[in-house]
XYZ file of C-alpha atoms in Angstrom:
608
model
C 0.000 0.000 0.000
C 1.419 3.471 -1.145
C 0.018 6.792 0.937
C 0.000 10.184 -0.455
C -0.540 12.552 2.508
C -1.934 16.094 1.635
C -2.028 18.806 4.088
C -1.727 22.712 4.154
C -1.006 25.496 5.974
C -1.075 29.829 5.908
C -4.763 29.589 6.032
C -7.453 26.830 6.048
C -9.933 26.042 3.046
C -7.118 26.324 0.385
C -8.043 23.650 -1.729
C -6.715 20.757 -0.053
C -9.533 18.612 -0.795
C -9.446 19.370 -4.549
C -6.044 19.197 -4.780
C -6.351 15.388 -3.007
C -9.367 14.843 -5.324
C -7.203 15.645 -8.383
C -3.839 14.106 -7.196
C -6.321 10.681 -7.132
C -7.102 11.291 -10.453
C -3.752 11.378 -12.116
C -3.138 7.950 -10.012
C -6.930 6.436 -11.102
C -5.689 7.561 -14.947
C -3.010 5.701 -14.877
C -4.715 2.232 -13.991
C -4.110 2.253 -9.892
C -6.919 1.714 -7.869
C -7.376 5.012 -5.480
C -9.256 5.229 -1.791
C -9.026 8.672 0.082
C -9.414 9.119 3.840
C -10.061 12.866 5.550
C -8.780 13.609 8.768
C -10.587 16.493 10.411
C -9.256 17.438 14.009
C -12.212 18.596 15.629
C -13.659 16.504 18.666
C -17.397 16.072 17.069
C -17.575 11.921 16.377
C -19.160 13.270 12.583
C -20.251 16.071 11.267
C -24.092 14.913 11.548
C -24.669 17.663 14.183
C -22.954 20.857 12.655
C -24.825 23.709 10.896
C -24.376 24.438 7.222
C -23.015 27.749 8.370
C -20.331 26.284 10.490
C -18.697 23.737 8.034
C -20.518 23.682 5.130
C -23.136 20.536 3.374
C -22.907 17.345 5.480
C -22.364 14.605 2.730
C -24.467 11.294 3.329
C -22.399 7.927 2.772
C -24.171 4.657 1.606
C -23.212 3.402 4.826
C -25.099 6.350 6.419
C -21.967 8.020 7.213
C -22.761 12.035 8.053
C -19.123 13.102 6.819
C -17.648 16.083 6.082
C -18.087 17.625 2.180
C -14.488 16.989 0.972
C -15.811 13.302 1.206
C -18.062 14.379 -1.748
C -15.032 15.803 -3.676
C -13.693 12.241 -3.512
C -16.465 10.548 -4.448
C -17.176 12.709 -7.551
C -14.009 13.008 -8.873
C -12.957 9.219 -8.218
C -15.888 7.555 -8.949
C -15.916 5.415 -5.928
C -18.074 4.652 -2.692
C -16.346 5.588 0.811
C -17.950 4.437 4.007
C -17.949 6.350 7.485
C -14.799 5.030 8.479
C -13.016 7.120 5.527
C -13.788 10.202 7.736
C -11.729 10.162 10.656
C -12.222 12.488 13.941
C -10.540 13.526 17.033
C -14.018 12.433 18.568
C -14.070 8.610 16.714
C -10.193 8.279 18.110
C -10.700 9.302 21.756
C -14.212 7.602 21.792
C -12.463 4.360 20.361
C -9.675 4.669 22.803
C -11.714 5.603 26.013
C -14.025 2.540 25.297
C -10.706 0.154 24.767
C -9.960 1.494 28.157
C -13.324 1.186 30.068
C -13.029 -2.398 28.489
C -9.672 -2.963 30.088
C -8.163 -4.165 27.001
C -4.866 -1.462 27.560
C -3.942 -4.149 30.753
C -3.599 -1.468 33.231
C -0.907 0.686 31.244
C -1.523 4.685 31.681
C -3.282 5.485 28.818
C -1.885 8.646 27.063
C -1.552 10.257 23.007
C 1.638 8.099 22.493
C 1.243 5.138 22.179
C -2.214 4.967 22.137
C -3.825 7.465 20.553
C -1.215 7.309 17.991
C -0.934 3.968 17.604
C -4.889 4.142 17.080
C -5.290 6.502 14.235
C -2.398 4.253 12.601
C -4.305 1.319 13.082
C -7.839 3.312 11.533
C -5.743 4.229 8.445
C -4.317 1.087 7.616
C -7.476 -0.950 7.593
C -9.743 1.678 5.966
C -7.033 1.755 2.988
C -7.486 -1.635 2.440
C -11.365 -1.749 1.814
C -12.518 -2.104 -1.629
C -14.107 1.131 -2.763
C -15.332 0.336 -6.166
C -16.905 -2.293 -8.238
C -13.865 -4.010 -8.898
C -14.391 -5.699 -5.376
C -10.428 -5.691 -4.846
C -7.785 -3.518 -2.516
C -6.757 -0.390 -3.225
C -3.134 0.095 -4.387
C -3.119 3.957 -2.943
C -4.680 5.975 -0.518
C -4.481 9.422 -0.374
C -4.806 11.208 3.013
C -6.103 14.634 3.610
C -5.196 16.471 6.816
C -8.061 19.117 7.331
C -6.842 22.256 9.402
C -3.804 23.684 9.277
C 0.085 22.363 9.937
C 0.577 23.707 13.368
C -3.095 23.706 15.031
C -3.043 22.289 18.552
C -5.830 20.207 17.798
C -4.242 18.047 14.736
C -0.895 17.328 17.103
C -1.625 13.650 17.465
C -2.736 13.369 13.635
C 1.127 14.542 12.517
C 2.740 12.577 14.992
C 1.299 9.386 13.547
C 1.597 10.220 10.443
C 4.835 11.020 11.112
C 4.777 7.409 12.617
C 3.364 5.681 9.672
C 5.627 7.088 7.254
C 8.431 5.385 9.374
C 6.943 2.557 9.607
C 5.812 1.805 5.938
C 8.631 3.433 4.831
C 9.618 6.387 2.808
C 9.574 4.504 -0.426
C 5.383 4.226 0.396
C 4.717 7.561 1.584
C 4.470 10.882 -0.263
C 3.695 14.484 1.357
C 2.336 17.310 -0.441
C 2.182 20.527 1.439
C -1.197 22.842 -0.052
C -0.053 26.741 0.548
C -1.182 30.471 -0.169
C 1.426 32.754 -2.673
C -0.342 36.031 -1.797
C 0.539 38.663 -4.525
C 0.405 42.419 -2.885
C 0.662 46.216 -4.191
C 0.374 46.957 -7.113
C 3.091 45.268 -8.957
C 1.500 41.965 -7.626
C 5.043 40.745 -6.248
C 4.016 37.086 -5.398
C 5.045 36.451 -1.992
C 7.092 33.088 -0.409
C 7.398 33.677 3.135
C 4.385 32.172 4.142
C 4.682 29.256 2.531
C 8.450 28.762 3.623
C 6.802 29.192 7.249
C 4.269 26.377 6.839
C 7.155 24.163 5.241
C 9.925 24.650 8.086
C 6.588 23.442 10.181
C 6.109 20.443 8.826
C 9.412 19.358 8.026
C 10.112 20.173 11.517
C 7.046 17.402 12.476
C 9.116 14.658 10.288
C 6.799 15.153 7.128
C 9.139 16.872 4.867
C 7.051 17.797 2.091
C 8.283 15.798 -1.555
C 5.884 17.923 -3.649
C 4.496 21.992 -3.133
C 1.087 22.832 -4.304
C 0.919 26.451 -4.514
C -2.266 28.425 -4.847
C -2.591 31.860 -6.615
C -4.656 33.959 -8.736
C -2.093 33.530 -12.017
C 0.331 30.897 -12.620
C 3.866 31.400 -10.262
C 6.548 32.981 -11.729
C 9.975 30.851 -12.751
C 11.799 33.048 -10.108
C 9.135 32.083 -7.393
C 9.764 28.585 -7.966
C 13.232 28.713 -7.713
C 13.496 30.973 -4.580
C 10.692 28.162 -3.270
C 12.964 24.692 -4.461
C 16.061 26.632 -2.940
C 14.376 27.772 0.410
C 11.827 24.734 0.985
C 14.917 22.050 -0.137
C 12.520 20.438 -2.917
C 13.376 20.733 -6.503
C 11.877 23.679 -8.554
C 9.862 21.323 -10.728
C 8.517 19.678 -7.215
C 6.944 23.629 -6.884
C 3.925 23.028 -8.435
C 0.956 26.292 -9.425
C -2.558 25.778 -9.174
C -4.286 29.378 -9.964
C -7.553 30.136 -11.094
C -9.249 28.265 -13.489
C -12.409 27.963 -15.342
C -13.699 24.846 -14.081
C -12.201 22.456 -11.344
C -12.213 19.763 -13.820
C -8.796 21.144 -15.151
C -7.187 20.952 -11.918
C -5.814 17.579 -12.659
C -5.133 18.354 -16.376
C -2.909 21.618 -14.264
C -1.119 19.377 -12.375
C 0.079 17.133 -15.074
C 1.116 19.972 -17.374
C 3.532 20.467 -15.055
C 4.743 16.644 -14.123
C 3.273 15.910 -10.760
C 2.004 12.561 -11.873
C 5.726 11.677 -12.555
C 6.907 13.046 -9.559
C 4.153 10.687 -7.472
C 5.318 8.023 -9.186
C 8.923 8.729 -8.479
C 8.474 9.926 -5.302
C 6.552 6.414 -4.232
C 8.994 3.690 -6.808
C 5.754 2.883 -8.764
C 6.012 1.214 -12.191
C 6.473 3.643 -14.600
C 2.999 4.226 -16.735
C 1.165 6.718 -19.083
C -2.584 8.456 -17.740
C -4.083 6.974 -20.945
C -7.212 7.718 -19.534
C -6.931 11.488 -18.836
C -7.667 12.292 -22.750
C -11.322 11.186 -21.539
C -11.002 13.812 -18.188
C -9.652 16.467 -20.799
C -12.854 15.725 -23.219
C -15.301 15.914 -19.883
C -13.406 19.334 -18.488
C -13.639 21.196 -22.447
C -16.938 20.203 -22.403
C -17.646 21.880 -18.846
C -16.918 25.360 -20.605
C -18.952 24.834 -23.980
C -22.538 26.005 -23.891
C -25.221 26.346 -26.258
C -27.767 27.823 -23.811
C -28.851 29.312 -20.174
C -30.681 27.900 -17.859
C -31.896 29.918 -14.757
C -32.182 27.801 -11.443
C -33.984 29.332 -8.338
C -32.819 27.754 -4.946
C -34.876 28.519 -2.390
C -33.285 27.300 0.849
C -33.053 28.492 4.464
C -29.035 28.115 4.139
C -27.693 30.739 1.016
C -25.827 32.811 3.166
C -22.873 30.336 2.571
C -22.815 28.331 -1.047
C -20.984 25.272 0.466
C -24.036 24.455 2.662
C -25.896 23.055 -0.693
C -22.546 21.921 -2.273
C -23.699 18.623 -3.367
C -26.693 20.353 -5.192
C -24.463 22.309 -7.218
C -22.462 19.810 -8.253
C -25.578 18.118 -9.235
C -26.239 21.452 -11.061
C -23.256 21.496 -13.085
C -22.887 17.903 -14.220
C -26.521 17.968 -15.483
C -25.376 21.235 -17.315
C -22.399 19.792 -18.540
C -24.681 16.589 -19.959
C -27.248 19.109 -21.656
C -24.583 21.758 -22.886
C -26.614 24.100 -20.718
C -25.142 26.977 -18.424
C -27.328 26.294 -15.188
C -27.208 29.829 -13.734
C -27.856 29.356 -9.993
C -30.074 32.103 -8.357
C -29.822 32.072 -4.293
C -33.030 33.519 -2.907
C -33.573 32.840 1.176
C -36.696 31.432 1.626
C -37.214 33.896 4.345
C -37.175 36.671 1.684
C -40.457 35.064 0.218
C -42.725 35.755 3.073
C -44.712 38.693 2.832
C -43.599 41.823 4.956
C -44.932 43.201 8.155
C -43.885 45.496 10.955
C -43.433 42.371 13.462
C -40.697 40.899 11.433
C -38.209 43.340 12.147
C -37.960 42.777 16.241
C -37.518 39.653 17.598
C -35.011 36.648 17.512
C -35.800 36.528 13.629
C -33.097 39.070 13.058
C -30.290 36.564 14.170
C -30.711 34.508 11.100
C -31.009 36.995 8.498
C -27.807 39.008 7.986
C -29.824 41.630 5.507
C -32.014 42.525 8.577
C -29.219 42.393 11.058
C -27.038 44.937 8.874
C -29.958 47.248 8.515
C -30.727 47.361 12.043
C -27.211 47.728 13.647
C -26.956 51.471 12.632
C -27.781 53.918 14.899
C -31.092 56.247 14.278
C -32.796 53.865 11.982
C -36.426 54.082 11.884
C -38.294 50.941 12.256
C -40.354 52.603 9.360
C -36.943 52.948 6.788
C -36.414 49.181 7.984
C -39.602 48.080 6.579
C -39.658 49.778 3.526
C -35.953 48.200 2.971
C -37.478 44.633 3.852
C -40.154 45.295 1.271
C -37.761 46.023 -1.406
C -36.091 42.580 -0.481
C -39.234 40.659 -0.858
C -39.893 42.280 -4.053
C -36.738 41.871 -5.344
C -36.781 37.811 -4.175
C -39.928 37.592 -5.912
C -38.874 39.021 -9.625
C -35.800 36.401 -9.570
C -38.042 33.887 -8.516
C -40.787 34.780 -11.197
C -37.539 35.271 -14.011
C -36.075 31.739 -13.363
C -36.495 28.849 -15.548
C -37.109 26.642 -12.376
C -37.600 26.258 -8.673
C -35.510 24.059 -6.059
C -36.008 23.484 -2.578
C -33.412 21.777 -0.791
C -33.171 19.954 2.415
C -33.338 21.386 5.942
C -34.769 21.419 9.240
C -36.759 23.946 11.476
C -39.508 26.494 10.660
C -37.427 29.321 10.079
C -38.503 30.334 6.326
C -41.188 27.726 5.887
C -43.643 30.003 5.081
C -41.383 31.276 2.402
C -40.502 27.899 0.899
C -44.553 27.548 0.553
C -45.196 30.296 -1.373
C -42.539 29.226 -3.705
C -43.784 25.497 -4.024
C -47.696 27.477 -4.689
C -46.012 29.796 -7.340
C -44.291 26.601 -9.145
C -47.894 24.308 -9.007
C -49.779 27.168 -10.321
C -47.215 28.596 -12.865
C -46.614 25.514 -14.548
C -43.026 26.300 -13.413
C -40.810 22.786 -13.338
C -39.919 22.273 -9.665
C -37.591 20.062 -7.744
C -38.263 19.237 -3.581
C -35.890 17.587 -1.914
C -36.166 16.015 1.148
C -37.968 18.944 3.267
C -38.553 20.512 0.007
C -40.646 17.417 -1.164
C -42.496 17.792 2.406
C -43.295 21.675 2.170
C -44.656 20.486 -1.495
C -46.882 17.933 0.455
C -48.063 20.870 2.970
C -48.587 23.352 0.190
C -51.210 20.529 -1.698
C -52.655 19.811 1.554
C -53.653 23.118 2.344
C -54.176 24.728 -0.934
C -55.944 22.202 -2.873
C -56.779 19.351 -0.810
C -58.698 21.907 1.619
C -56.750 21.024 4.913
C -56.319 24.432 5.849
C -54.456 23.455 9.440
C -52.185 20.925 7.610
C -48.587 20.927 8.972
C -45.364 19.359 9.717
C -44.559 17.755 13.002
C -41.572 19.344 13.280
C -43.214 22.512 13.029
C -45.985 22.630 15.075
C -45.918 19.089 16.902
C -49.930 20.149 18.226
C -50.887 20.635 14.710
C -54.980 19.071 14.411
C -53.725 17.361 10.680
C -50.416 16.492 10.577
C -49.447 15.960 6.806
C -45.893 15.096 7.611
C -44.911 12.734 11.039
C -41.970 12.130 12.748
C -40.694 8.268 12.273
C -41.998 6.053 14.750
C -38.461 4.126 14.826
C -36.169 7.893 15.510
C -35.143 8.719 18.829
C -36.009 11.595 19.690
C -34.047 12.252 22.651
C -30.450 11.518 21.098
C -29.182 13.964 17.580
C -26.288 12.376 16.274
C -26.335 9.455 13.739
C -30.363 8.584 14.367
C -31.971 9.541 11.631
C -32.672 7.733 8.671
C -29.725 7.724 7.072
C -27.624 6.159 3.699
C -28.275 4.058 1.266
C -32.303 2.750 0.930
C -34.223 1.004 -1.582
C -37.061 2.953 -3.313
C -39.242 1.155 -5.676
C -41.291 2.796 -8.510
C -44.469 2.471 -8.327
C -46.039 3.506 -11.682
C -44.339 2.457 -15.152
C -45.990 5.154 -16.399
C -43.999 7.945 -14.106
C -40.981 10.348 -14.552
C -39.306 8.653 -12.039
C -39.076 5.176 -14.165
C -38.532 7.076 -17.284
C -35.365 8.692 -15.485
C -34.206 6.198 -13.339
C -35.345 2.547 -16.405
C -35.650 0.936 -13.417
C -38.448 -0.361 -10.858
C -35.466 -0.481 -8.382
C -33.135 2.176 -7.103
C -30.962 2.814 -4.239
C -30.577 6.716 -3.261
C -29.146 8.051 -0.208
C -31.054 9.726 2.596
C -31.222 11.876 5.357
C -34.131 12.560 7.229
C -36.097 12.233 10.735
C -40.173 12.946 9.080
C -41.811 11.260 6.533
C -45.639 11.739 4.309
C -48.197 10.703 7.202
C -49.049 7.124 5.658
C -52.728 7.528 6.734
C -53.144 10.938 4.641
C -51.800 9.443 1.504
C -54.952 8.357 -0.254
C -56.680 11.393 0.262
C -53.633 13.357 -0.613
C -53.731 11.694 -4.459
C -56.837 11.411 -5.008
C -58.100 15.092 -3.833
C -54.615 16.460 -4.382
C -54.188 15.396 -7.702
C -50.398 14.174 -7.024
C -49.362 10.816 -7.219
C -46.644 9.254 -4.896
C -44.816 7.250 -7.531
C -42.405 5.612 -5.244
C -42.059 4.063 -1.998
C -39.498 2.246 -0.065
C -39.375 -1.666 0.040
C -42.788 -1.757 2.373
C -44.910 0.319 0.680
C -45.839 2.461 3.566
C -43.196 5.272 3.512
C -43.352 7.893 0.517
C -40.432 8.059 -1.267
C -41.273 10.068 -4.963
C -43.939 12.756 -5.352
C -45.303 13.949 -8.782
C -47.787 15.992 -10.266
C -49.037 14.473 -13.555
C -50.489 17.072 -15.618
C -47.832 19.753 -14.571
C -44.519 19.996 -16.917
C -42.494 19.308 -14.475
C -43.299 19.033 -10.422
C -40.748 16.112 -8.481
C -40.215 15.822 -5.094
C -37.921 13.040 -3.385
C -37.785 12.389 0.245
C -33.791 10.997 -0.678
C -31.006 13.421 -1.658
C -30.295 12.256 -5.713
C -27.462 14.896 -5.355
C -25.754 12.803 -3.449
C -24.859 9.936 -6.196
C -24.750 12.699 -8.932
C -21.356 12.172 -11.182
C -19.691 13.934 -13.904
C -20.837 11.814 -16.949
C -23.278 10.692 -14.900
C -25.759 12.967 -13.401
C -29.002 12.957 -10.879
C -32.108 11.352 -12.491
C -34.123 13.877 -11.231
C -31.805 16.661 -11.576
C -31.533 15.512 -15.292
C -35.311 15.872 -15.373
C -35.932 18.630 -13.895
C -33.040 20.783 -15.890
C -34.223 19.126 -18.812
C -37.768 20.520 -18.377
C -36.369 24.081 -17.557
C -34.253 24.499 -20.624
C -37.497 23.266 -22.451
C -36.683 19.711 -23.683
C -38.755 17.497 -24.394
C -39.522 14.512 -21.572
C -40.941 11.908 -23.477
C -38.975 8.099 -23.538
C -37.294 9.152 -26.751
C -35.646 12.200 -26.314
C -34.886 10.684 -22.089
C -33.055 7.400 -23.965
C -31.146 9.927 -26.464
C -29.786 12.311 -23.960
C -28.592 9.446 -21.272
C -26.935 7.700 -24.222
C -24.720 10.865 -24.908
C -24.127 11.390 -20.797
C -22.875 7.775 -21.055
C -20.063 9.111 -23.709
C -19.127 11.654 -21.392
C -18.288 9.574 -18.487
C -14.818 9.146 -18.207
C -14.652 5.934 -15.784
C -17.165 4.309 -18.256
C -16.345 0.661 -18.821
C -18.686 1.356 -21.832
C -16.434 3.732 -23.186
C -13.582 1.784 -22.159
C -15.142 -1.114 -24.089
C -15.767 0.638 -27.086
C -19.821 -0.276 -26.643
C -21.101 2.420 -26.980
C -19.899 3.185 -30.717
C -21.284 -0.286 -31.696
């Protein structure tokens, strides 16, 4: 087993994930199979429990993993299937280690960081990197290791020490460390500067993880005379100096890095067999094709989290590959569901104003008016309400809480009535439920559980099975089967199959008692259900152009060359293609083409 350990330092979220991502690439191109592991220091046992605006999405493993978002990088870029373990925290270690000890199985030795926490987080890596991660069923051949944080932090200590640790003990010949840093450019000459990047390498050398390669971020490539005063001063050759600066799409990172002969440095570096990335002509084709458009498409996402993009990260990604399939540019338009709901003197005091950052701004000045303030919110819901009415088509993503609900309904009643295509997922295919409850179905009280749990009708329950006492890792999570229900649906024109696995996330479901009444005064139809037939899975509106709503998270399996099924729908329907069986085969046929892990393509099959 060879290890290729990438970590960073100056600042945090750098680009160490994509730079992993791509580094796995170049190694997958070359016919090596590739697994990836994050480390992330902090003490939480997952990231299950962490708001979007603290660290971003939390990505949902088949295994039901809640794992941090660079997970997702992996996945998308590599083409394989992690598990939970491939996520490793400060909280799994100790909790591992304090349970070995309650257990007695440390014999009465002191327990302390070295040996045993150290000698634990070896342990973790070495057997994750040997699990199978794709459908090959076999080993992989390399793992590549990303250190979240920064080199230095108190918190990742123990990680670098056994790192530092494994690299001894597997031996230098199996270990490669990249180093991820910031080349600032100030003033106005836009002199690119080294220092900080010679700071965070005399750190980590000094750890025992001299760095064999530099990744070096900027806005423009680095300069011949930066490389050289970075080889001379961070004792790595100048062609070890690598640039990654701003590009048009993050598919070329890879195609970057192999311009300038990292993927024979990694195989130096780790006494691999010399051989050729035959298949990165295929990743070149996909990553041209990400920048050639014949069209616009305009995408409304009406969520409670658009303060911070990398909340619904997985969703854009599902976005762009779907745009990338259609030769569409999917514009993305972020409207906060609170800016839907209609305006009124009472929304501007309260505890409401420490979730929406436009209120907070305009009420931190002094002198003010209350009156000004409302006049401002107005012109935000008017404004939120010409994007939404401009857009080609409406998402609602996932979530929890009431904050913006009543915004996210008005959007889902807009999209029914417009003929708009629309896309619910998870609590957007709930708020869809509410809105045809109430609105057509005549159950004016008709609520969510988790919104008012005294509501007279509730249209949406919380799962008998959930605990309700304990948050982390008890919802329903990963990988579940949904079966179509109707031949005749979107969903089995999308998916050509009466079977499919998708990845969820959630705590409520449809109230199983309401359903009949729901369809047949509703006029939806709940085309697909899991394995018992009881819990609603797919929600459609026949007669509308385009109305989905899934209670799983499609972006979650979405891949470049091989996008969403209902993201493919649904972006198909807003840039006005047709959805009948025809034009649905045609398209997926040329998405298969673009793939570029396709054994088809591989094969030559598809040119048959």
């Amino acid at each position: 087993m060879k290890f290729v350990l990438v970590s960073g330092g100056v600042i945090s979220g750098i680009g160490k994930g994509l730079t992993a991502s791509s580094l796995g690439v170049l190694l997958k191109c070359c016919g090596w199979r590739v697994t990836s592991i994050k480390i992330d220091p902090y003490i939480n046992v997952d990231a299950g429990t962490m708001s979007p605006f603290e660290h971003g999405e939390v990505f949902v493993l088949d295994d039901g993993g809640e794992v941090d978002l660079d997970l997702g990088n992996y996945e998308r870029f590599l083409d394989i299937n992690l598990t939970s373990e491939s996520n490793i925290t400060t909280g799994k270690i100790y909790q591992q280690v304090i349970e070995k000890e309650r257990q007695g199985m440390y014999l009465g030795k002191t327990v302390q960081v070295i040996p045993h926490v150290t000698d634990a987080i070896q342990d973790w890596i070495l057997r994750v990197s040997k699990k199978p991660v794709d459908d090959s069923g076999l080993p992989p051949e390399i793992c590549v290791i990303e250190l979240g944080g920064t080199v230095g932090d108190i918190e990742s200590m123990p990680f670098v020490e056994a790192l530092r640790q494994l690299k001894y003990h597997v031996g230098e010949d199996n270990f490669c460390s990249v180093f991820v840093s910031l080349v600032p450019e100030l003033g106005v000459v836009g002199e690119q500067k080294t220092k900080p990047t010679q700071h965070g390498v005399k750190n980590l050398s000094s750890m025992g993880l001299s760095p064999q390669l530099i990744v070096c971020r900027s806005e423009r490539p680095l300069l011949a005379e930066t490389k050289q005063k970075l080889g001379l001063f961070c004792q790595v050759p100048p062609e070890a100096v690598v640039s990654v600066h701003d590009v048009s799409n993050t598919f070329r990172i890879p195609l970057m890095l192999q311009e300038q002969g990292v993927c024979n440095l990694l195989i130096r570096s780790l006494k691999l067999v010399w051989r050729l990335p035959t298949l990165l002509e295929r990743w070149n084709h996909m990553a041209c094709n990400a920048d050639i458009f014949q069209g616009i498409t305009n995408i409304a996402v009406v969520g409670k989290y658009t303060g911070l993009a990398d909340s619904y990260l997985s969703i854009v990604k599902a976005l762009l590959h779907v745009g990338m399939s259609l030769h569409t540019q999917v514009n993305i338009h972020w409207i906060s569901a609170e800016d839907l709901e209609v305006p009124s003197s009472s929304s501007l005091s309260g505890n409401r104003l420490v979730f929406n950052k436009k209120f907070i701004m305009l009420n931190l000045s002094c002198g003010v008016r209350k009156e000004n303030s409302f006049h401002q919110r107005n012109a935000v819901y008017d404004k939120a309400w010409q994007t939404l009415s401009t857009c080609d088509g409406i998402l609602l993503p996932g979530g929890f809480g009431t904050r913006g609900i009543e915004g996210m309904l008005s959007a889902c009643r807009y999209a029914r009535e417009s003929n708009k295509p629309f896309l619910g997922i998870c609590l957007g295919m709930q708020v869809a439920i509410i809105e045809v409850a109430r609105n057509v179905v005549g159950m004016s009280d008709g609520n969510s559980e988790e919104f008012d749990s005294n509501a007279s009708t509730k249209v949406i329950i919380y799962m008998p099975e959930i605990d309700k006492l304990r948050m982390g890792g008890t919802m329903r999570l990963g990988s579940r089967v949904t079966r179509i229900r109707s031949l005749d649906s979107l969903g089995f024109k999308l998916y050509r199959s009466e079977i499919i696995h998708e990845r969820h996330r959630h705590r409520y479901e449809v109230n199983p008692q309401l359903v009949k009444d729901l369809e047949e005064l509703g006029n939806v139809a709940f085309t697909g259900c899991d394995e018992t037939g009881q819990r609603m899975e797919i929600l459609e509106i026949p007669k509308h152009r385009f109305f989905m709503g899934t209670q799983y998270h499609p972006e979650l399996k979405s891949r470049p060359g091989r996008p969403s099924p209902p993201f493919l729908g649904f972006i198909m329907a807003a840039s006005g293609h047709s959805l009948d069986e025809e034009s649905i085969e045609r398209i997926l046929r040329e998405i298969e083409e673009q793939n570029p892990w396709s054994q088809k393509v591989s094969n030559g099959e598809l040119n048959l």
